[in-house]
Short mmCIF file of C-alpha atoms and ligand atoms in Angstrom, two decimals:
data_model
loop_
_atom_site.label_atom_id
_atom_site.label_comp_id
_atom_site.label_asym_id
_atom_site.label_seq_id
_atom_site.Cartn_x
_atom_site.Cartn_y
_atom_site.Cartn_z
CA MET A 60 -23.99 5.20 -31.09
CA THR A 61 -23.44 1.24 -30.47
CA VAL A 62 -20.11 0.33 -30.88
CA GLN A 63 -20.05 -3.71 -32.60
CA HIS A 64 -17.09 -6.30 -31.43
CA ALA A 65 -16.12 -9.03 -33.82
CA PRO A 66 -16.17 -12.38 -31.48
CA ALA A 67 -13.19 -12.25 -29.25
CA PRO A 68 -10.72 -14.90 -31.44
CA GLU A 69 -10.14 -17.10 -28.59
CA LEU A 70 -11.18 -17.58 -25.32
CA CYS A 71 -8.73 -15.83 -22.66
CA LEU A 72 -9.39 -17.50 -19.07
CA THR A 73 -7.31 -16.35 -16.64
CA THR A 74 -4.87 -19.19 -16.49
CA ASP A 75 -3.80 -17.85 -20.43
CA VAL A 76 -3.90 -14.43 -19.12
CA TYR A 77 -1.04 -15.33 -16.59
CA ALA A 78 1.08 -17.23 -19.01
CA ALA A 79 1.14 -14.17 -21.05
CA ILE A 80 2.39 -12.22 -18.31
CA GLN A 81 5.07 -14.46 -17.23
CA THR A 82 5.89 -14.66 -21.02
CA ARG A 83 5.82 -11.07 -21.68
CA ASP A 84 7.62 -9.44 -18.48
CA PRO A 85 9.87 -12.15 -17.30
CA GLY A 86 11.22 -11.89 -14.27
CA GLN A 87 9.16 -9.64 -12.45
CA SER A 88 8.20 -12.32 -10.38
CA GLU A 89 6.54 -9.77 -6.80
CA PHE A 90 3.63 -8.39 -10.11
CA HIS A 91 3.31 -11.64 -11.28
CA GLN A 92 2.25 -12.88 -7.54
CA ALA A 93 0.14 -9.80 -7.29
CA ALA A 94 -1.50 -10.67 -10.92
CA HIS A 95 -1.83 -14.30 -9.74
CA GLU A 96 -3.66 -13.79 -6.99
CA VAL A 97 -6.52 -11.03 -8.32
CA LEU A 98 -6.72 -13.84 -11.17
CA GLU A 99 -7.31 -16.74 -9.82
CA SER A 100 -10.46 -14.89 -7.72
CA LEU A 101 -11.85 -14.16 -10.71
CA GLU A 102 -12.74 -17.30 -12.46
CA PRO A 103 -16.66 -17.11 -11.08
CA VAL A 104 -17.37 -14.12 -12.27
CA LEU A 105 -15.96 -14.14 -15.89
CA ALA A 106 -17.88 -17.05 -16.09
CA ARG A 107 -21.32 -14.83 -15.24
CA HIS A 108 -20.21 -11.91 -17.38
CA PRO A 109 -18.63 -13.44 -20.12
CA HIS A 110 -18.68 -9.99 -22.47
CA TYR A 111 -15.80 -8.71 -19.32
CA THR A 112 -13.71 -11.77 -21.60
CA HIS A 113 -14.89 -10.30 -24.69
CA HIS A 114 -13.53 -6.89 -23.89
CA ARG A 115 -10.35 -8.25 -23.36
CA ILE A 116 -10.34 -7.05 -20.00
CA LEU A 117 -8.47 -8.75 -17.96
CA GLU A 118 -5.73 -8.05 -20.65
CA ARG A 119 -5.98 -4.64 -20.63
CA LEU A 120 -6.18 -4.41 -17.38
CA CYS A 121 -2.52 -6.20 -16.81
CA GLU A 122 -0.91 -3.80 -19.14
CA PRO A 123 -0.06 -0.48 -17.54
CA GLU A 124 -1.44 2.52 -19.52
CA ARG A 125 1.93 3.98 -19.58
CA GLN A 126 5.42 3.04 -17.78
CA LEU A 127 8.12 5.73 -17.16
CA VAL A 128 11.59 4.32 -16.46
CA PHE A 129 13.92 7.53 -15.91
CA ARG A 130 17.78 8.58 -14.65
CA VAL A 131 18.22 10.63 -11.35
CA PRO A 132 21.24 12.20 -10.79
CA TRP A 133 22.44 13.73 -7.91
CA VAL A 134 25.18 15.07 -5.61
CA ASP A 135 25.73 12.98 -1.93
CA ASP A 136 27.47 15.49 0.72
CA ALA A 137 31.62 14.45 -0.60
CA GLY A 138 30.38 16.28 -4.04
CA HIS A 139 30.22 12.46 -5.66
CA VAL A 140 28.26 12.22 -8.60
CA ARG A 141 25.45 9.78 -7.80
CA VAL A 142 22.94 7.76 -10.06
CA ASN A 143 19.54 5.89 -9.55
CA ARG A 144 17.11 4.82 -11.30
CA GLY A 145 13.10 5.98 -11.04
CA PHE A 146 9.95 4.62 -11.95
CA ARG A 147 6.37 5.55 -12.37
CA VAL A 148 4.11 3.25 -13.66
CA GLU A 149 0.26 4.90 -14.55
CA PHE A 150 -1.97 1.74 -14.35
CA ASN A 151 -4.82 2.64 -14.83
CA SER A 152 -7.11 5.73 -14.89
CA ALA A 153 -11.16 4.56 -15.44
CA LEU A 154 -11.59 5.96 -11.74
CA GLY A 155 -9.26 8.56 -11.84
CA PRO A 156 -7.07 10.42 -11.99
CA TYR A 157 -3.58 7.78 -11.22
CA LYS A 158 -2.63 7.57 -7.40
CA GLY A 159 -0.81 5.77 -5.36
CA GLY A 160 2.86 6.43 -3.39
CA LEU A 161 6.96 6.59 -4.03
CA ARG A 162 8.91 4.54 -2.77
CA PHE A 163 12.15 4.62 -2.27
CA HIS A 164 14.38 2.15 -0.93
CA PRO A 165 17.39 -0.52 -2.82
CA SER A 166 14.98 -3.10 -3.78
CA VAL A 167 12.67 -1.01 -5.94
CA ASN A 168 12.54 -2.31 -9.76
CA LEU A 169 10.21 -2.04 -12.62
CA GLY A 170 8.50 -5.51 -11.23
CA ILE A 171 7.71 -4.34 -7.91
CA VAL A 172 6.32 -0.64 -9.26
CA LYS A 173 3.98 -3.09 -11.61
CA PHE A 174 3.04 -5.32 -8.38
CA LEU A 175 2.16 -2.75 -6.59
CA GLY A 176 0.23 -0.45 -8.67
CA PHE A 177 -1.78 -3.22 -9.85
CA GLU A 178 -2.93 -3.82 -6.14
CA GLN A 179 -3.80 -0.11 -5.86
CA ILE A 180 -6.10 -0.52 -9.57
CA PHE A 181 -8.24 -2.51 -6.89
CA LYS A 182 -7.80 -0.91 -3.91
CA ASN A 183 -8.23 2.17 -5.21
CA ALA A 184 -11.85 0.87 -6.14
CA LEU A 185 -12.73 -0.44 -2.97
CA THR A 186 -12.38 2.57 -1.74
CA GLY A 187 -15.71 3.89 -3.16
CA LEU A 188 -13.64 7.72 -4.29
CA PRO A 189 -12.97 8.73 -7.71
CA ILE A 190 -9.14 8.02 -8.07
CA GLY A 191 -6.97 5.34 -10.46
CA GLY A 192 -3.87 3.38 -9.78
CA GLY A 193 -0.35 4.31 -10.32
CA LYS A 194 2.68 3.81 -7.86
CA GLY A 195 6.53 4.24 -8.41
CA GLY A 196 9.67 5.12 -6.62
CA ALA A 197 13.59 4.83 -6.74
CA ASP A 198 16.09 2.00 -6.21
CA PHE A 199 17.28 5.26 -4.15
CA ASP A 200 18.60 3.94 -0.08
CA PRO A 201 17.78 7.17 2.25
CA LYS A 202 19.27 5.33 5.28
CA GLY A 203 21.64 7.28 6.69
CA ARG A 204 21.94 10.09 4.07
CA SER A 205 21.55 13.55 5.55
CA ASP A 206 18.63 16.12 5.11
CA GLY A 207 20.34 17.96 1.72
CA GLU A 208 21.50 15.10 0.93
CA ILE A 209 17.33 13.57 0.46
CA MET A 210 16.28 17.32 -0.52
CA ARG A 211 18.47 17.19 -3.67
CA PHE A 212 17.54 13.60 -4.62
CA CYS A 213 13.43 14.64 -4.07
CA GLN A 214 14.02 17.74 -6.24
CA SER A 215 16.08 15.76 -8.89
CA PHE A 216 13.48 12.88 -9.19
CA MET A 217 10.68 15.66 -9.34
CA THR A 218 12.87 17.54 -11.87
CA GLU A 219 11.82 14.67 -14.50
CA LEU A 220 8.72 13.30 -12.85
CA HIS A 221 6.66 16.61 -12.77
CA ARG A 222 5.86 16.74 -16.40
CA HIS A 223 3.92 13.50 -15.83
CA LEU A 224 2.12 14.53 -12.99
CA GLY A 225 -1.02 16.78 -11.96
CA GLU A 226 -4.24 17.15 -10.03
CA HIS A 227 -5.84 15.50 -12.78
CA THR A 228 -3.73 13.41 -14.24
CA ASP A 229 -1.57 11.62 -11.48
CA VAL A 230 -0.71 12.60 -8.04
CA PRO A 231 1.40 10.86 -6.24
CA ALA A 232 1.81 10.20 -2.15
CA GLY A 233 3.95 9.00 -0.13
CA ASP A 234 4.97 5.01 0.66
CA ILE A 235 8.58 3.30 2.47
CA GLY A 236 11.21 5.16 2.76
CA VAL A 237 8.28 8.21 1.14
CA GLY A 238 7.73 10.75 4.04
CA GLY A 239 6.13 14.12 4.89
CA ARG A 240 9.97 15.62 4.19
CA GLU A 241 10.64 13.81 1.15
CA ILE A 242 6.65 14.95 -0.09
CA GLY A 243 7.35 18.41 1.24
CA TYR A 244 10.81 18.26 -1.21
CA LEU A 245 9.29 17.20 -3.45
CA PHE A 246 5.94 19.54 -3.39
CA GLY A 247 8.70 22.60 -3.29
CA GLN A 248 10.33 21.43 -6.39
CA TYR A 249 6.70 21.39 -8.28
CA LYS A 250 5.71 24.13 -7.30
CA ARG A 251 9.14 25.90 -8.53
CA ILE A 252 9.61 24.05 -12.06
CA THR A 253 5.50 24.95 -12.65
CA ASN A 254 4.99 27.87 -10.95
CA ARG A 255 1.63 26.44 -9.94
CA TYR A 256 0.87 25.76 -6.10
CA GLU A 257 -0.96 22.93 -7.07
CA SER A 258 -1.94 21.24 -4.03
CA GLY A 259 -3.82 18.68 -5.11
CA VAL A 260 -0.91 17.22 -7.60
CA LEU A 261 0.70 15.67 -4.05
CA THR A 262 -0.88 13.51 -0.70
CA GLY A 263 0.77 13.23 2.65
CA LYS A 264 1.39 16.96 2.66
CA GLY A 265 2.37 19.31 5.83
CA LEU A 266 -0.52 20.60 7.85
CA ASN A 267 0.51 24.08 6.83
CA TRP A 268 0.37 23.58 3.34
CA GLY A 269 -2.47 21.11 2.03
CA GLY A 270 -2.39 17.72 3.94
CA SER A 271 -5.26 16.39 5.53
CA HIS A 272 -5.22 15.74 9.16
CA VAL A 273 -5.48 11.98 9.66
CA ARG A 274 -3.08 11.34 6.43
CA THR A 275 -0.04 10.17 8.65
CA GLU A 276 -2.17 7.69 10.85
CA ALA A 277 -4.45 6.46 8.20
CA THR A 278 -3.04 3.01 6.83
CA GLY A 279 -2.23 2.18 10.29
CA TYR A 280 -5.74 3.15 12.00
CA GLY A 281 -7.34 1.68 8.71
CA THR A 282 -5.87 -1.50 9.67
CA VAL A 283 -6.95 -1.47 12.61
CA TYR A 284 -10.56 -0.42 11.55
CA PHE A 285 -10.56 -3.27 9.49
CA VAL A 286 -9.41 -6.13 12.25
CA SER A 287 -11.85 -4.85 14.41
CA GLU A 288 -14.46 -4.70 11.76
CA MET A 289 -13.62 -8.20 10.83
CA LEU A 290 -13.42 -9.60 14.87
CA ALA A 291 -17.15 -8.11 15.23
CA GLU A 292 -18.38 -10.14 12.58
CA ARG A 293 -17.50 -12.38 14.56
CA GLY A 294 -18.64 -11.21 17.69
CA GLN A 295 -15.40 -10.32 19.20
CA ASP A 296 -13.28 -6.90 19.39
CA LEU A 297 -9.54 -6.13 20.10
CA ASP A 298 -10.12 -5.38 24.13
CA GLY A 299 -7.52 -8.00 25.86
CA ARG A 300 -6.20 -8.85 22.94
CA GLN A 301 -2.10 -9.50 22.50
CA VAL A 302 -0.92 -8.15 19.25
CA VAL A 303 2.31 -8.38 17.15
CA VAL A 304 3.02 -5.40 14.38
CA SER A 305 6.18 -6.41 11.89
CA GLY A 306 7.74 -3.01 11.18
CA SER A 307 8.24 0.21 12.89
CA GLY A 308 8.15 2.77 10.20
CA ASN A 309 4.69 4.78 9.46
CA VAL A 310 1.71 1.84 8.86
CA ALA A 311 3.55 -0.05 11.75
CA LEU A 312 3.40 2.96 14.74
CA TYR A 313 -0.44 3.97 13.95
CA ALA A 314 -1.99 0.75 13.65
CA ALA A 315 0.43 -0.21 17.12
CA ARG A 316 -1.12 3.43 18.37
CA LYS A 317 -5.09 2.44 17.89
CA ALA A 318 -5.02 -1.39 18.46
CA HIS A 319 -3.55 0.17 21.68
CA GLU A 320 -6.11 2.41 22.29
CA LEU A 321 -8.91 -0.04 21.82
CA GLY A 322 -7.60 -1.95 24.45
CA ALA A 323 -5.04 -4.39 22.89
CA LYS A 324 -1.77 -5.04 24.43
CA VAL A 325 1.10 -4.69 21.68
CA VAL A 326 3.78 -7.28 22.24
CA ALA A 327 6.42 -6.57 19.87
CA MET A 328 7.06 -4.62 16.55
CA SER A 329 10.35 -4.70 14.21
CA ASP A 330 12.79 -3.52 11.88
CA SER A 331 15.07 -4.35 9.02
CA ASP A 332 17.52 -5.42 11.68
CA GLY A 333 15.54 -7.34 14.50
CA TYR A 334 12.45 -6.71 16.77
CA VAL A 335 11.80 -6.15 20.16
CA VAL A 336 9.35 -7.98 22.39
CA ASP A 337 8.14 -6.57 25.65
CA GLU A 338 5.25 -9.13 27.62
CA HIS A 339 4.11 -5.70 29.27
CA GLY A 340 2.64 -4.54 26.48
CA LEU A 341 5.01 -1.71 24.25
CA ASP A 342 6.00 2.19 25.16
CA LEU A 343 4.65 3.46 22.06
CA ASP A 344 6.11 6.93 22.38
CA LEU A 345 9.50 6.00 23.11
CA ILE A 346 9.65 3.73 19.62
CA LYS A 347 7.83 6.88 18.28
CA ASP A 348 10.67 8.96 19.13
CA ILE A 349 13.44 6.30 18.09
CA LYS A 350 11.92 5.88 15.10
CA GLU A 351 10.06 9.12 14.08
CA VAL A 352 12.37 11.67 15.99
CA ARG A 353 15.27 10.29 16.30
CA ARG A 354 15.68 8.38 13.12
CA GLY A 355 17.46 5.29 15.24
CA ARG A 356 17.21 1.48 15.33
CA ILE A 357 14.08 -1.04 17.26
CA LYS A 358 17.09 -2.53 19.46
CA GLU A 359 17.48 1.11 21.23
CA TYR A 360 14.01 0.15 23.09
CA ALA A 361 15.27 -2.75 24.64
CA GLN A 362 18.74 -0.71 25.59
CA THR A 363 16.13 2.38 27.12
CA MET A 364 13.39 -0.01 28.63
CA THR A 365 15.51 -2.90 29.92
CA ARG A 366 12.43 -4.61 30.85
CA ALA A 367 12.28 -5.82 26.88
CA ARG A 368 14.34 -8.09 24.74
CA TYR A 369 15.94 -7.50 21.69
CA VAL A 370 16.20 -10.25 19.48
CA GLU A 371 18.49 -9.77 16.04
CA GLY A 372 17.30 -11.96 13.25
CA GLY A 373 15.04 -14.10 13.02
CA SER A 374 11.28 -13.61 12.90
CA VAL A 375 8.92 -11.00 14.75
CA TRP A 376 6.39 -14.16 14.27
CA ASP A 377 7.60 -16.27 16.63
CA VAL A 378 6.18 -13.86 19.33
CA PRO A 379 2.58 -15.78 20.13
CA CYS A 380 -0.14 -13.16 19.48
CA SER A 381 -4.40 -13.34 18.74
CA VAL A 382 -4.15 -10.61 16.31
CA ALA A 383 -1.09 -10.37 14.03
CA LEU A 384 -0.44 -7.62 11.92
CA PRO A 385 2.01 -7.25 8.95
CA CYS A 386 2.81 -3.78 8.42
CA ALA A 387 6.66 -3.86 7.06
CA THR A 388 6.93 -5.53 3.53
CA GLN A 389 6.23 -8.02 0.78
CA ASN A 390 5.87 -11.47 1.52
CA GLU A 391 7.52 -11.22 4.82
CA LEU A 392 5.40 -13.30 7.02
CA ASP A 393 5.95 -17.29 5.16
CA GLU A 394 4.67 -20.40 5.78
CA ASN A 395 6.74 -20.87 8.66
CA ALA A 396 5.69 -17.63 10.26
CA ALA A 397 1.80 -18.53 9.76
CA ARG A 398 2.70 -22.51 10.88
CA THR A 399 4.03 -20.62 14.22
CA LEU A 400 1.20 -18.33 14.32
CA LEU A 401 -1.61 -20.69 14.05
CA ALA A 402 0.32 -22.83 16.66
CA GLY A 403 0.34 -19.68 18.95
CA GLY A 404 -3.48 -19.54 18.44
CA VAL A 405 -3.99 -16.20 16.38
CA ALA A 406 -7.64 -15.39 15.17
CA ALA A 407 -7.17 -12.24 12.60
CA VAL A 408 -4.62 -11.39 10.43
CA ALA A 409 -4.11 -7.88 8.45
CA GLU A 410 -1.99 -6.76 6.01
CA GLY A 411 -0.92 -3.37 6.93
CA ALA A 412 1.48 -3.28 4.14
CA ASN A 413 1.26 -4.68 0.54
CA MET A 414 1.26 -8.19 -0.24
CA PRO A 415 3.59 -9.16 3.54
CA THR A 416 1.82 -12.77 3.33
CA THR A 417 3.41 -15.20 0.84
CA PRO A 418 0.41 -17.10 -1.24
CA ARG A 419 0.89 -20.37 1.04
CA ALA A 420 0.92 -18.78 4.62
CA VAL A 421 -2.73 -17.25 3.22
CA ARG A 422 -3.85 -20.11 2.42
CA LEU A 423 -2.86 -22.07 5.51
CA LEU A 424 -4.56 -19.32 7.64
CA ARG A 425 -7.97 -19.35 5.45
CA GLU A 426 -7.95 -22.56 5.44
CA ALA A 427 -7.37 -22.53 9.71
CA GLY A 428 -10.31 -20.14 9.59
CA VAL A 429 -8.20 -17.16 10.77
CA ALA A 430 -9.73 -14.15 9.84
CA PHE A 431 -7.70 -12.24 7.22
CA GLY A 432 -7.51 -9.21 5.56
CA PRO A 433 -5.73 -8.69 2.52
CA GLY A 434 -3.91 -5.18 1.75
CA LYS A 435 -6.16 -4.05 -0.99
CA ALA A 436 -8.93 -3.89 2.08
CA ALA A 437 -6.59 -3.67 4.80
CA ASN A 438 -4.48 -0.64 3.95
CA ALA A 439 -6.97 0.86 1.55
CA GLY A 440 -7.69 3.91 4.74
CA GLY A 441 -4.10 5.41 3.39
CA VAL A 442 -5.19 5.92 0.19
CA ALA A 443 -8.56 7.03 0.99
CA THR A 444 -7.35 9.27 2.97
CA SER A 445 -5.18 11.00 0.70
CA ALA A 446 -8.28 10.94 -1.50
CA LEU A 447 -10.09 13.22 1.48
CA GLU A 448 -6.98 15.43 1.44
CA MET A 449 -7.16 16.29 -2.36
CA ARG A 450 -11.36 16.52 -1.94
CA GLN A 451 -9.89 19.18 1.10
CA ASN A 452 -7.74 20.71 -1.54
CA ALA A 453 -10.49 21.51 -4.55
CA GLY A 454 -12.46 22.91 -1.92
CA ARG A 455 -9.99 24.81 -0.37
CA ASP A 456 -11.06 23.18 3.02
CA ALA A 457 -10.05 21.60 6.12
CA TRP A 458 -11.64 19.09 7.87
CA SER A 459 -10.80 18.41 11.66
CA PHE A 460 -9.12 15.57 12.78
CA GLU A 461 -12.49 14.53 14.23
CA VAL A 462 -14.34 15.10 10.91
CA THR A 463 -11.76 13.06 8.93
CA ASP A 464 -11.23 10.57 11.11
CA GLN A 465 -14.38 9.70 11.15
CA ARG A 466 -15.03 9.20 7.42
CA LEU A 467 -12.03 7.02 7.79
CA ALA A 468 -14.10 4.45 10.11
CA ALA A 469 -16.93 4.79 8.31
CA ILE A 470 -14.90 3.87 5.36
CA MET A 471 -13.45 1.31 6.06
CA ALA A 472 -16.18 -0.37 7.53
CA GLY A 473 -18.36 0.30 4.08
CA ILE A 474 -15.15 -1.64 2.58
CA HIS A 475 -15.42 -4.43 4.87
CA THR A 476 -18.94 -4.84 3.81
CA THR A 477 -18.91 -4.56 0.50
CA CYS A 478 -15.82 -7.58 0.69
CA LEU A 479 -18.25 -9.63 2.45
CA THR A 480 -21.24 -8.89 -0.12
CA ALA A 481 -18.90 -9.31 -3.11
CA ALA A 482 -17.98 -12.82 -1.40
CA GLU A 483 -21.26 -14.19 -0.71
CA ALA A 484 -22.18 -13.44 -4.54
CA TYR A 485 -19.69 -15.31 -5.75
CA GLY A 486 -19.98 -18.24 -3.70
CA ALA A 487 -17.15 -17.62 -1.18
CA PRO A 488 -18.88 -16.24 1.52
CA GLY A 489 -16.34 -14.25 4.43
CA ASP A 490 -13.80 -14.83 2.32
CA TYR A 491 -11.63 -11.59 2.25
CA VAL A 492 -9.24 -11.97 -0.46
CA VAL A 493 -11.89 -13.21 -2.86
CA GLY A 494 -14.48 -9.99 -2.11
CA ALA A 495 -12.15 -7.36 -2.25
CA ASN A 496 -10.52 -8.75 -5.63
CA VAL A 497 -13.90 -9.10 -6.57
CA ALA A 498 -15.68 -5.86 -5.89
CA GLY A 499 -12.40 -4.33 -7.16
CA PHE A 500 -12.24 -5.89 -10.18
CA VAL A 501 -16.05 -5.59 -11.47
CA LYS A 502 -15.83 -1.42 -10.39
CA VAL A 503 -13.18 -1.21 -13.06
CA ALA A 504 -13.98 -3.84 -15.48
CA ASP A 505 -17.34 -2.05 -16.01
CA THR A 506 -16.15 1.71 -15.46
CA MET A 507 -13.38 0.38 -18.52
CA LEU A 508 -16.62 -0.78 -21.06
CA ASP A 509 -18.59 2.17 -20.66
CA HIS A 510 -15.20 4.14 -21.82
CA GLY A 511 -14.90 1.80 -24.85
CA VAL A 512 -11.65 0.66 -26.25
CA ILE A 513 -9.11 2.84 -24.92
P1 NDP B 717 8.01 3.00 5.86
O1 NDP B 717 9.48 3.62 5.26
O2 NDP B 717 7.63 4.50 7.23
O3 NDP B 717 8.49 1.85 6.96
C1 NDP B 717 8.67 0.38 6.74
C2 NDP B 717 9.82 -0.72 7.80
O4 NDP B 717 9.05 -1.57 7.04
C3 NDP B 717 10.74 0.02 8.34
O5 NDP B 717 10.05 -0.52 10.11
C4 NDP B 717 11.60 -1.18 8.08
O6 NDP B 717 12.60 -1.39 8.78
C5 NDP B 717 10.79 -2.21 8.17
N1 NDP B 717 11.18 -2.79 6.50
C6 NDP B 717 11.42 -2.81 5.39
N2 NDP B 717 11.89 -3.78 4.61
C7 NDP B 717 11.96 -4.83 5.55
C8 NDP B 717 12.25 -5.90 5.35
N3 NDP B 717 12.68 -6.48 4.23
N4 NDP B 717 12.07 -6.71 6.14
C9 NDP B 717 11.97 -5.80 7.34
N5 NDP B 717 11.56 -5.03 7.29
C10 NDP B 717 11.45 -4.32 6.36
O7 NDP B 717 7.05 1.98 4.95
P2 NDP B 717 5.96 2.59 5.22
O8 NDP B 717 4.75 2.10 7.05
O9 NDP B 717 5.18 3.62 4.62
O10 NDP B 717 5.25 1.47 4.37
C11 NDP B 717 5.39 -0.21 5.14
C12 NDP B 717 4.13 -0.86 4.28
O11 NDP B 717 3.17 -0.57 4.17
C13 NDP B 717 4.36 -1.17 2.59
O12 NDP B 717 4.57 -2.26 2.49
C14 NDP B 717 3.73 0.18 1.70
O13 NDP B 717 3.53 -0.41 0.73
C15 NDP B 717 2.76 -0.73 2.73
N6 NDP B 717 1.52 0.77 2.67
C16 NDP B 717 1.52 2.29 2.84
C17 NDP B 717 0.87 2.76 3.04
C18 NDP B 717 1.28 4.26 3.81
O14 NDP B 717 -0.03 5.20 3.41
N7 NDP B 717 2.18 4.69 3.86
C19 NDP B 717 -0.71 3.51 2.18
C20 NDP B 717 -0.83 1.39 2.26
C21 NDP B 717 0.23 0.59 2.32
P3 NDP B 717 13.52 -0.50 8.77
O15 NDP B 717 13.61 1.09 8.65
O16 NDP B 717 14.90 -1.15 8.92
O17 NDP B 717 13.99 -0.19 6.58
#
């Protein structure tokens, strides 16, 4: 049956949609920033395809399908009751179940979860896999908390969230502050409450109980595969290059590892207190031991490795490099940092983190001709491997590390090609920002049209 639609009462261009978001959701600055960055790429698409405007695709895309905000009470080791706020934004399910990580960090609020969920829609579309977009988390600070406290918090969080999840409905994973330990506690509580061993309800699981090889490494590895593709497009590679990585969490550790494996020298990494520089190249096993085993601070590297230098505070982007991989958090690489990087001869920047580069910094880097890989494309390897984990769970299968890594590399190469093709088609050859936004949007928008007005 063909559904007849009345003409749209007025033309809704991207600026109108953006103004409406600002009015409707005041104070959600990160969400405004993420939406603006996508919307400004879409003008040529809307001009060529007026039916998207006619069917109000932009307005529908910018409004989450469902937003959950809930109380998370728990008891600390001293017996005191604590109360945090939990979130899950189920943004768009056009392409599949909502998919996106959980972030536990004191800065988490609804605007941050919405920015992350919005980005996730397009990122997930770019992977070519059947996953919608969502994100969640809590304003809980896991730093300094005992294992018992982390477990009780995760159990309380899942006691509320479980009713909204399911392998065909909504499938969370990790993000800042949520790694293998937290996913384990969350999965255990889901299993206990539902009495179902539903492996596909969470990703990032342990290898003994439904996890996938390479999921831990995937975001960092994928980011470096993407950088390699961008450099190869220019007839270059990573061999011998000086690399700086911000952060020293999951994404940063494995981005640094893969860059090293491909012949680069990783000279600096950071955490939220400061950064370490080691001109001879960082000992990545030592960093991994400090951050993953001891759960310590990056400054401990310079205490053990006396040839290294620790800089308290300051910006890791002051260290000259030819490849910069921001892998910590949003808006960590600003205009000043971009200028410093350009002065130091940076050739490529790829976002391992979500929206780590401010809009002005992105503009400076693109205008200077730096190969710039936006997070939607460059860090999509994590969620892509999560989707591969879901596929293995559905088939009660387990692939080897090598097979999974090859699939990840192929997916990243595919995303790179998709971005270039879309950028070329819409008059911005070589621009990965435009390419990622347009290609992700068109796929989701066309599917929303197929599904009718819902
Ligand atoms: P982790 O919690 O493992 O690591 C985060 C790292 O960033 C830590 O080193 C942390 O330092 C540092 N950091 C956090 N906040 C700040 C800050 N305000 N200033 C400086 N450093 C900071 O998180 P992930 O590695 O998982 O995530 C990092 C980024 O990658 C996030 O943007 C996330 O959304 C994105 N991402 C993650 C994916 C994944 O699979 N994990 C997938 C795709 C994107 P400290 O210990 O001092 O807090």
